[in-house]
PDB file of C-alpha atoms in Angstrom:
ATOM      1  CA  MET U  56      19.624 131.297  -7.706  1.00  0.00           C
ATOM      2  CA  ASP U  57      22.578 130.144  -5.568  1.00  0.00           C
ATOM      3  CA  MET U  58      21.369 130.001  -1.931  1.00  0.00           C
ATOM      4  CA  ARG U  59      24.681 128.930  -0.352  1.00  0.00           C
ATOM      5  CA  LEU U  60      26.068 131.088   2.434  1.00  0.00           C
ATOM      6  CA  ARG U  61      29.305 132.732   1.383  1.00  0.00           C
ATOM      7  CA  ILE U  62      31.722 133.512   4.208  1.00  0.00           C
ATOM      8  CA  PRO U  63      34.800 135.685   3.661  1.00  0.00           C
ATOM      9  CA  GLN U  64      38.173 133.965   4.021  1.00  0.00           C
ATOM     10  CA  CYS U  65      39.208 136.106   6.965  1.00  0.00           C
ATOM     11  CA  ILE U  66      37.175 138.250   9.365  1.00  0.00           C
ATOM     12  CA  ASP U  67      38.913 140.687  11.721  1.00  0.00           C
ATOM     13  CA  ILE U  68      37.069 140.328  15.026  1.00  0.00           C
ATOM     14  CA  GLN U  69      39.186 142.733  17.012  1.00  0.00           C
ATOM     15  CA  ARG U  70      38.549 146.444  17.138  1.00  0.00           C
ATOM     16  CA  LEU U  71      40.666 148.260  14.611  1.00  0.00           C
ATOM     17  CA  SER U  72      42.796 150.983  16.129  1.00  0.00           C
ATOM     18  CA  GLY U  73      43.360 154.209  14.321  1.00  0.00           C
ATOM     19  CA  ALA U  74      42.665 157.907  14.440  1.00  0.00           C
ATOM     20  CA  PRO U  75      40.440 159.154  17.286  1.00  0.00           C
ATOM     21  CA  ARG U  76      36.759 158.973  16.443  1.00  0.00           C
ATOM     22  CA  SER U  77      33.690 160.634  17.919  1.00  0.00           C
ATOM     23  CA  LYS U  78      31.659 158.789  20.562  1.00  0.00           C
ATOM     24  CA  SER U  79      28.760 158.216  18.165  1.00  0.00           C
ATOM     25  CA  VAL U  80      31.069 156.752  15.512  1.00  0.00           C
ATOM     26  CA  LEU U  81      32.731 154.527  18.133  1.00  0.00           C
ATOM     27  CA  ALA U  82      29.341 153.359  19.442  1.00  0.00           C
ATOM     28  CA  ARG U  83      28.147 152.594  15.923  1.00  0.00           C
ATOM     29  CA  SER U  84      31.406 150.773  15.166  1.00  0.00           C
ATOM     30  CA  GLU U  85      31.120 148.724  18.361  1.00  0.00           C
ATOM     31  CA  ARG U  86      27.521 147.759  17.535  1.00  0.00           C
ATOM     32  CA  MET U  87      28.586 146.694  14.035  1.00  0.00           C
ATOM     33  CA  ASN U  88      31.505 144.648  15.411  1.00  0.00           C
ATOM     34  CA  ARG U  89      29.187 142.924  17.888  1.00  0.00           C
ATOM     35  CA  PHE U  90      26.635 142.242  15.144  1.00  0.00           C
ATOM     36  CA  VAL U  91      29.289 140.736  12.857  1.00  0.00           C
ATOM     37  CA  ARG U  92      30.598 138.512  15.672  1.00  0.00           C
ATOM     38  CA  VAL U  93      27.113 137.337  16.625  1.00  0.00           C
ATOM     39  CA  VAL U  94      26.164 136.579  13.021  1.00  0.00           C
ATOM     40  CA  ALA U  95      29.460 134.750  12.430  1.00  0.00           C
ATOM     41  CA  ILE U  96      29.130 132.447  15.423  1.00  0.00           C
ATOM     42  CA  ALA U  97      25.411 131.939  14.875  1.00  0.00           C
ATOM     43  CA  SER U  98      26.026 130.922  11.291  1.00  0.00           C
ATOM     44  CA  ILE U  99      28.757 128.477  12.234  1.00  0.00           C
ATOM     45  CA  ALA U 100      26.808 127.027  15.159  1.00  0.00           C
ATOM     46  CA  VAL U 101      23.655 126.617  13.117  1.00  0.00           C
ATOM     47  CA  LEU U 102      25.355 125.200  10.053  1.00  0.00           C
ATOM     48  CA  ALA U 103      27.217 122.688  12.209  1.00  0.00           C
ATOM     49  CA  ALA U 104      24.110 121.503  14.052  1.00  0.00           C
ATOM     50  CA  VAL U 105      21.050 121.816  11.849  1.00  0.00           C
ATOM     51  CA  PRO U 106      20.449 120.662   8.285  1.00  0.00           C
ATOM     52  CA  SER U 107      19.755 123.831   6.353  1.00  0.00           C
ATOM     53  CA  ILE U 108      18.282 122.574   3.102  1.00  0.00           C
ATOM     54  CA  GLY U 109      15.029 124.343   2.386  1.00  0.00           C
ATOM     55  CA  LYS U 110      15.012 126.544   5.503  1.00  0.00           C
ATOM     56  CA  PRO U 111      15.575 130.303   5.582  1.00  0.00           C
ATOM     57  CA  LEU U 112      18.468 131.485   7.762  1.00  0.00           C
ATOM     58  CA  SER U 113      16.079 133.331  10.108  1.00  0.00           C
ATOM     59  CA  ARG U 114      14.263 130.072  10.894  1.00  0.00           C
ATOM     60  CA  ILE U 115      17.504 128.154  11.378  1.00  0.00           C
ATOM     61  CA  LEU U 116      18.770 130.795  13.818  1.00  0.00           C
ATOM     62  CA  ALA U 117      15.448 130.806  15.677  1.00  0.00           C
ATOM     63  CA  GLU U 118      15.589 127.003  16.004  1.00  0.00           C
ATOM     64  CA  SER U 119      19.192 126.928  17.248  1.00  0.00           C
ATOM     65  CA  GLY U 120      18.127 127.818  20.784  1.00  0.00           C
ATOM     66  CA  LEU U 121      20.937 130.355  21.203  1.00  0.00           C
ATOM     67  CA  SER U 122      20.136 133.937  22.101  1.00  0.00           C
ATOM     68  CA  PRO U 123      22.336 136.801  20.889  1.00  0.00           C
ATOM     69  CA  LEU U 124      23.685 137.063  24.451  1.00  0.00           C
ATOM     70  CA  ASP U 125      24.511 133.331  24.453  1.00  0.00           C
ATOM     71  CA  MET U 126      26.487 133.810  21.249  1.00  0.00           C
ATOM     72  CA  GLU U 127      28.266 136.867  22.651  1.00  0.00           C
ATOM     73  CA  MET U 128      29.267 134.824  25.721  1.00  0.00           C
ATOM     74  CA  MET U 129      30.667 132.103  23.444  1.00  0.00           C
ATOM     75  CA  ILE U 130      32.719 134.715  21.595  1.00  0.00           C
ATOM     76  CA  GLN U 131      34.004 136.180  24.867  1.00  0.00           C
ATOM     77  CA  ALA U 132      35.068 132.697  26.016  1.00  0.00           C
ATOM     78  CA  GLU U 133      36.995 132.298  22.748  1.00  0.00           C
ATOM     79  CA  ALA U 134      38.721 135.637  23.296  1.00  0.00           C
ATOM     80  CA  VAL U 135      39.873 134.555  26.760  1.00  0.00           C
ATOM     81  CA  LEU U 136      41.549 131.507  25.204  1.00  0.00           C
ATOM     82  CA  TYR U 137      43.355 133.182  22.334  1.00  0.00           C
ATOM     83  CA  SER U 138      44.287 136.374  24.192  1.00  0.00           C
ATOM     84  CA  VAL U 139      46.989 134.658  26.270  1.00  0.00           C
ATOM     85  CA  SER U 140      50.530 134.917  24.915  1.00  0.00           C
ATOM     86  CA  GLN U 141      50.931 131.160  24.294  1.00  0.00           C
ATOM     87  CA  PRO U 142      47.549 129.355  23.986  1.00  0.00           C
ATOM     88  CA  LYS U 143      47.879 125.691  25.014  1.00  0.00           C
ATOM     89  CA  THR U 144      46.011 122.704  23.611  1.00  0.00           C
ATOM     90  CA  GLY U 145      43.503 121.359  26.127  1.00  0.00           C
ATOM     91  CA  THR U 146      42.782 124.719  27.780  1.00  0.00           C
ATOM     92  CA  VAL U 147      39.057 125.108  28.500  1.00  0.00           C
ATOM     93  CA  GLU U 148      36.940 128.210  29.145  1.00  0.00           C
ATOM     94  CA  ALA U 149      33.346 127.861  30.394  1.00  0.00           C
ATOM     95  CA  TRP U 150      30.417 130.222  29.874  1.00  0.00           C
ATOM     96  CA  SER U 151      26.881 130.298  31.262  1.00  0.00           C
ATOM     97  CA  ASN U 152      23.802 132.450  30.729  1.00  0.00           C
ATOM     98  CA  PRO U 153      21.405 132.160  33.699  1.00  0.00           C
ATOM     99  CA  GLU U 154      18.680 134.035  31.799  1.00  0.00           C
ATOM    100  CA  THR U 155      18.384 131.392  29.057  1.00  0.00           C
ATOM    101  CA  GLU U 156      19.922 128.506  31.025  1.00  0.00           C
ATOM    102  CA  ALA U 157      22.318 127.985  28.123  1.00  0.00           C
ATOM    103  CA  HIS U 158      25.871 127.030  29.016  1.00  0.00           C
ATOM    104  CA  GLY U 159      28.932 125.518  27.481  1.00  0.00           C
ATOM    105  CA  THR U 160      32.657 125.300  27.085  1.00  0.00           C
ATOM    106  CA  VAL U 161      35.248 126.286  24.524  1.00  0.00           C
ATOM    107  CA  THR U 162      38.372 124.122  24.272  1.00  0.00           C
ATOM    108  CA  ILE U 163      41.608 124.604  22.350  1.00  0.00           C
ATOM    109  CA  ILE U 164      41.800 121.285  20.496  1.00  0.00           C
ATOM    110  CA  ASN U 165      44.748 122.037  18.221  1.00  0.00           C
ATOM    111  CA  ARG U 166      47.581 124.515  17.899  1.00  0.00           C
ATOM    112  CA  ASN U 167      49.643 124.784  14.751  1.00  0.00           C
ATOM    113  CA  ALA U 168      52.191 127.581  14.268  1.00  0.00           C
ATOM    114  CA  ASN U 169      50.167 130.802  14.582  1.00  0.00           C
ATOM    115  CA  CYS U 170      46.715 129.156  14.480  1.00  0.00           C
ATOM    116  CA  ILE U 171      44.460 127.493  17.044  1.00  0.00           C
ATOM    117  CA  MET U 172      41.342 125.358  16.549  1.00  0.00           C
ATOM    118  CA  LEU U 173      38.557 125.851  19.104  1.00  0.00           C
ATOM    119  CA  GLN U 174      35.779 123.329  19.828  1.00  0.00           C
ATOM    120  CA  HIS U 175      32.539 124.633  21.320  1.00  0.00           C
ATOM    121  CA  GLU U 176      30.065 122.564  23.263  1.00  0.00           C
ATOM    122  CA  ALA U 177      26.900 124.607  23.792  1.00  0.00           C
ATOM    123  CA  HIS U 178      23.922 123.269  25.749  1.00  0.00           C
ATOM    124  CA  MET U 179      20.533 124.960  25.428  1.00  0.00           C
ATOM    125  CA  LYS U 180      17.477 124.535  27.627  1.00  0.00           C
ATOM    126  CA  GLY U 181      15.135 121.943  26.161  1.00  0.00           C
ATOM    127  CA  ARG U 182      17.662 120.405  23.738  1.00  0.00           C
ATOM    128  CA  GLU U 183      19.222 117.033  24.334  1.00  0.00           C
ATOM    129  CA  LYS U 184      22.029 117.384  21.818  1.00  0.00           C
ATOM    130  CA  ALA U 185      24.699 120.037  22.308  1.00  0.00           C
ATOM    131  CA  LEU U 186      25.904 122.232  19.467  1.00  0.00           C
ATOM    132  CA  GLN U 187      29.564 121.477  18.752  1.00  0.00           C
ATOM    133  CA  PRO U 188      30.903 123.954  16.190  1.00  0.00           C
ATOM    134  CA  LYS U 189      34.632 124.336  15.593  1.00  0.00           C
ATOM    135  CA  ARG U 190      36.314 127.634  14.795  1.00  0.00           C
ATOM    136  CA  LYS U 191      39.863 128.341  13.675  1.00  0.00           C
ATOM    137  CA  PHE U 192      41.729 131.525  14.560  1.00  0.00           C
ATOM    138  CA  CYS U 193      45.093 132.611  13.178  1.00  0.00           C
ATOM    139  CA  LYS U 194      47.363 135.498  14.099  1.00  0.00           C
ATOM    140  CA  ASP U 195      48.068 137.890  11.255  1.00  0.00           C
ATOM    141  CA  ASP U 196      51.402 139.634  10.630  1.00  0.00           C
ATOM    142  CA  GLU U 197      50.406 142.424  13.034  1.00  0.00           C
ATOM    143  CA  GLY U 198      49.554 140.006  15.863  1.00  0.00           C
ATOM    144  CA  ALA U 199      45.746 140.322  15.631  1.00  0.00           C
ATOM    145  CA  TRP U 200      43.701 137.132  15.918  1.00  0.00           C
ATOM    146  CA  ARG U 201      41.397 136.555  12.959  1.00  0.00           C
ATOM    147  CA  LEU U 202      38.687 134.019  12.328  1.00  0.00           C
ATOM    148  CA  SER U 203      39.939 131.770   9.554  1.00  0.00           C
ATOM    149  CA  LEU U 204      38.360 129.115   7.377  1.00  0.00           C
TER     150      LEU U 204
END
């Protein structure tokens, strides 16, 4: 059985606009979007920092030290960086979660045409080594930023 994690080539992380929907459908959609974002960043952070051979994903995530709120804060810091009209290399956005004492920064380390490369540095309580995952975002033809591999 192939146990490798398969990640789609492109994930739309922005809310899709369209026909008006009921409040319950919108709430469900928002929860699903948040879940997808949290799983995406958790997977990248964990795979970048922890050897995964022989460990189930649930254990790897538990050992990462990041809470779902920590991951959401990392994603929000990313959004601040790529939401400006002309993201600039070297721009840094900080985040901090007083509840878990986790904190970090997200830096634009490269910009190429319609894509930017972001470098995270996430520090968790009780861990000496920071997680340092990189994530690439590209603008699609409609101007929406998408996570890209």
